[in-house]
């Protein structure tokens, strides 16, 4: 067998090192480019869709803006919020192939549902809330939300899910004083459903509009205006950070 010269050995080792560094560089670059974009799915009703916000981006648009400003990463929002949607309708929405495909690709998932369940259970009578019907409505919400989170998790095992609780827009002389306690009770059901789901965080919103002058933060009886959505979106973003996957 011929002896390999020292020059060839040194040259071969140098070439191998160069090739290794080249592949390492391109591999890291490719990986970095793939992580520059965050895909976010938002599920819910008109509060997710953004009714009352002139830009129609709602709270999730504020979350997107903050993430991009603070991390420098591009954010794609798939907003599947539908005005008037209840939890049973959201559950049926998950039969939609487009929604499921987006969920499977999502890095973060936000769920904000229950306002229309509450309104229906109350019979749209907020001057004198029917407590017995609200109890039944709360249980329906808990069951539907639990099933929703199960479907979401079955289609995406890694993305954190953020479940927003309800705030109370029924304050003032024209509303039943018991509204606040009723909303708190419904939020307890939302917390329970959230805790039963893996990698899921409950975000309270109840405190955001307590003791405020309603016309400053609301566009109508229940929907925030631009200022109200800014408050909500900034709050949700600050709660998002502990579970992000930077």
Coordinates of C-alpha atoms in Angstrom, one line a residue:
X1 CA 0.0 0.0 0.0
X2 CA 1.4 3.4 -0.9
X3 CA 2.1 5.9 1.9
X4 CA 0.0 9.0 1.9
X5 CA 2.2 12.1 2.0
X6 CA 2.0 14.5 4.9
X7 CA 0.9 17.3 2.5
X8 CA -2.1 15.4 1.3
X9 CA -3.1 14.6 4.9
X10 CA -2.9 18.2 5.9
X11 CA -4.7 19.4 2.8
X12 CA -7.5 16.8 3.2
X13 CA -8.0 17.8 6.8
X14 CA -8.2 21.4 5.9
X15 CA -10.7 20.7 3.2
X16 CA -12.8 18.7 5.6
X17 CA -12.8 21.5 8.1
X18 CA -13.8 24.1 5.5
X19 CA -16.7 21.9 4.3
X20 CA -17.8 21.3 7.9
X21 CA -17.9 25.1 8.6
X22 CA -19.8 25.8 5.3
X23 CA -22.4 23.2 6.1
X24 CA -22.6 24.4 9.7
X25 CA -23.2 28.0 8.5
X26 CA -25.9 27.2 6.0
X27 CA -27.6 24.8 8.4
X28 CA -27.8 27.4 11.1
X29 CA -28.9 30.1 8.6
X30 CA -31.7 27.8 7.3
X31 CA -32.8 27.0 10.8
X32 CA -32.8 30.7 11.8
X33 CA -34.9 31.7 8.8
X34 CA -37.5 29.1 9.7
X35 CA -37.9 30.4 13.2
X36 CA -38.2 34.1 12.2
X37 CA -42.0 33.7 11.7
X38 CA -44.4 32.9 14.4
X39 CA -47.8 31.5 13.4
X40 CA -50.6 32.4 15.7
X41 CA -54.2 31.2 15.6
X42 CA -57.0 33.1 17.4
X43 CA -60.4 31.4 18.0
X44 CA -63.4 33.2 19.4
X45 CA -66.3 35.6 18.8
X46 CA -66.6 39.3 18.0
X47 CA -64.1 40.2 20.6
X48 CA -61.5 38.1 18.7
X49 CA -62.7 39.4 15.4
X50 CA -62.3 43.0 16.6
X51 CA -65.8 44.5 16.5
X52 CA -65.6 48.0 17.9
X53 CA -62.0 48.5 16.7
X54 CA -61.8 50.7 13.6
X55 CA -58.9 48.6 12.3
X56 CA -60.8 45.4 12.9
X57 CA -57.7 43.8 14.3
X58 CA -58.9 43.6 17.9
X59 CA -56.8 42.5 20.9
X60 CA -54.9 39.9 18.8
X61 CA -53.7 42.7 16.5
X62 CA -52.2 44.4 19.5
X63 CA -50.6 41.1 20.6
X64 CA -49.1 40.8 17.2
X65 CA -47.7 44.3 17.2
X66 CA -46.1 43.8 20.6
X67 CA -44.5 40.5 19.7
X68 CA -43.0 41.9 16.5
X69 CA -41.7 45.0 18.2
X70 CA -40.2 43.2 21.2
X71 CA -38.8 40.2 19.4
X72 CA -38.1 41.4 15.9
X73 CA -39.9 38.3 14.6
X74 CA -42.6 38.3 11.9
X75 CA -46.0 37.2 13.1
X76 CA -48.8 35.7 11.0
X77 CA -52.2 35.8 12.5
X78 CA -55.0 33.5 11.5
X79 CA -58.0 35.1 13.1
X80 CA -61.0 32.8 13.0
X81 CA -63.2 34.9 15.3
X82 CA -66.8 35.1 14.3
X83 CA -69.2 37.7 15.6
X84 CA -71.9 36.2 17.8
X85 CA -70.2 32.8 18.1
X86 CA -70.8 30.6 21.1
X87 CA -68.8 27.8 22.5
X88 CA -70.9 25.1 20.8
X89 CA -70.5 26.9 17.4
X90 CA -66.7 27.2 18.0
X91 CA -66.6 23.4 18.6
X92 CA -68.3 22.9 15.2
X93 CA -65.9 25.3 13.6
X94 CA -63.2 22.9 14.4
X95 CA -64.6 20.6 11.7
X96 CA -63.4 23.1 9.1
X97 CA -60.3 21.8 7.3
X98 CA -58.8 25.2 7.0
X99 CA -59.0 25.9 10.7
X100 CA -57.5 22.5 11.5
X101 CA -54.6 23.0 9.1
X102 CA -53.8 26.3 10.7
X103 CA -54.0 24.8 14.2
X104 CA -51.5 22.1 13.2
X105 CA -49.0 24.7 12.0
X106 CA -49.6 27.2 14.9
X107 CA -46.8 28.2 17.3
X108 CA -49.3 29.8 19.7
X109 CA -53.1 29.5 20.0
X110 CA -55.5 32.0 21.7
X111 CA -59.1 31.1 22.7
X112 CA -61.6 33.8 23.8
X113 CA -65.1 32.4 24.1
X114 CA -68.1 32.5 26.4
X115 CA -69.5 36.1 26.1
X116 CA -72.3 35.0 23.8
X117 CA -73.0 31.9 25.9
X118 CA -73.5 34.1 28.9
X119 CA -75.8 36.5 27.0
X120 CA -77.9 33.6 25.6
X121 CA -78.2 32.0 29.0
X122 CA -79.3 35.3 30.5
X123 CA -82.0 35.6 27.8
X124 CA -80.4 39.0 27.0
X125 CA -82.0 40.3 30.2
X126 CA -79.2 42.0 32.1
X127 CA -81.4 44.0 34.4
X128 CA -82.4 40.9 36.3
X129 CA -80.2 37.9 35.6
X130 CA -81.9 34.5 35.7
X131 CA -79.4 32.7 38.0
X132 CA -80.7 29.1 37.4
X133 CA -80.3 29.5 33.7
X134 CA -76.9 30.9 34.1
X135 CA -75.8 27.9 36.1
X136 CA -76.9 25.6 33.3
X137 CA -75.3 27.8 30.7
X138 CA -72.0 27.8 32.6
X139 CA -71.9 24.0 32.6
X140 CA -72.5 24.0 28.8
X141 CA -69.6 26.4 28.4
X142 CA -67.3 24.3 30.5
X143 CA -68.1 21.1 28.6
X144 CA -67.8 22.8 25.2
X145 CA -64.6 24.5 26.1
X146 CA -63.1 21.2 27.4
X147 CA -64.0 19.5 24.2
X148 CA -62.6 22.4 22.1
X149 CA -59.3 22.3 24.0
X150 CA -59.1 18.5 23.5
X151 CA -59.6 18.8 19.7
X152 CA -57.0 21.6 19.6
X153 CA -54.5 19.6 21.5
X154 CA -55.1 16.5 19.4
X155 CA -54.1 18.5 16.4
X156 CA -51.2 20.3 17.9
X157 CA -49.2 18.8 20.8
X158 CA -46.6 21.6 21.2
X159 CA -48.2 25.0 20.9
X160 CA -49.1 26.8 24.1
X161 CA -52.8 27.6 24.4
X162 CA -53.9 30.8 26.0
X163 CA -57.5 30.8 27.2
X164 CA -59.0 34.3 28.0
X165 CA -61.5 34.7 30.8
X166 CA -64.6 36.9 30.5
X167 CA -64.7 40.6 31.6
X168 CA -67.8 42.2 33.0
X169 CA -69.4 44.9 30.7
X170 CA -72.6 44.9 32.7
X171 CA -71.9 47.6 35.2
X172 CA -74.0 50.7 35.9
X173 CA -77.4 51.5 37.1
X174 CA -79.1 49.8 34.2
X175 CA -77.6 46.3 35.0
X176 CA -78.2 43.7 37.7
X177 CA -75.6 44.2 40.5
X178 CA -75.1 40.5 40.6
X179 CA -73.5 40.5 37.1
X180 CA -70.0 40.7 38.4
X181 CA -70.3 37.7 40.7
X182 CA -72.0 35.7 37.9
X183 CA -69.1 36.5 35.5
X184 CA -66.6 35.4 38.2
X185 CA -68.5 32.1 38.5
X186 CA -68.3 31.5 34.8
X187 CA -64.6 32.3 34.8
X188 CA -64.1 29.6 37.4
X189 CA -65.5 27.1 34.9
X190 CA -63.2 28.4 32.2
X191 CA -60.2 28.0 34.6
X192 CA -61.2 24.4 35.3
X193 CA -61.4 23.6 31.6
X194 CA -58.0 25.3 31.0
X195 CA -56.3 23.4 33.9
X196 CA -57.4 20.1 32.4
X197 CA -55.6 20.8 29.2
X198 CA -51.8 20.4 28.8
X199 CA -49.6 23.4 28.2
X200 CA -52.6 25.7 28.6
X201 CA -52.7 29.1 30.4
X202 CA -55.7 30.9 31.7
X203 CA -55.5 34.7 31.3
X204 CA -57.9 36.7 33.4
X205 CA -59.4 39.8 31.9
X206 CA -62.0 40.6 34.6
X207 CA -59.9 43.3 36.3
X208 CA -59.3 45.3 33.1
X209 CA -62.5 47.3 33.0
X210 CA -63.4 47.5 36.7
X211 CA -64.1 51.0 37.9
X212 CA -63.6 52.6 34.5
X213 CA -65.7 55.2 32.7
X214 CA -67.4 52.9 30.2
X215 CA -67.5 55.4 27.3
X216 CA -63.7 55.8 27.4
X217 CA -63.1 52.1 26.8
X218 CA -66.2 50.7 25.0
X219 CA -67.7 51.3 21.6
X220 CA -71.1 49.9 22.6
X221 CA -72.5 47.9 25.5
X222 CA -70.0 45.0 25.3
X223 CA -67.3 45.7 22.7
X224 CA -64.2 47.7 23.5
X225 CA -63.2 50.6 21.4
X226 CA -59.6 51.1 20.1
X227 CA -58.4 52.2 23.6
X228 CA -60.2 49.3 25.2
X229 CA -58.6 46.8 22.8
X230 CA -55.2 48.3 23.4
X231 CA -55.6 47.7 27.1
X232 CA -56.8 44.1 26.5
X233 CA -54.1 43.4 23.9
X234 CA -51.2 44.8 26.0
X235 CA -52.4 42.8 29.0
X236 CA -52.7 39.6 27.0
X237 CA -49.2 40.1 25.5
X238 CA -47.7 40.5 29.0
X239 CA -49.3 37.3 30.0
X240 CA -48.1 35.6 26.8
X241 CA -44.5 36.0 27.6
X242 CA -44.1 33.4 30.4
X243 CA -45.2 30.6 28.1
X244 CA -43.5 31.7 24.9
X245 CA -41.0 29.4 23.3
X246 CA -38.1 31.7 22.5

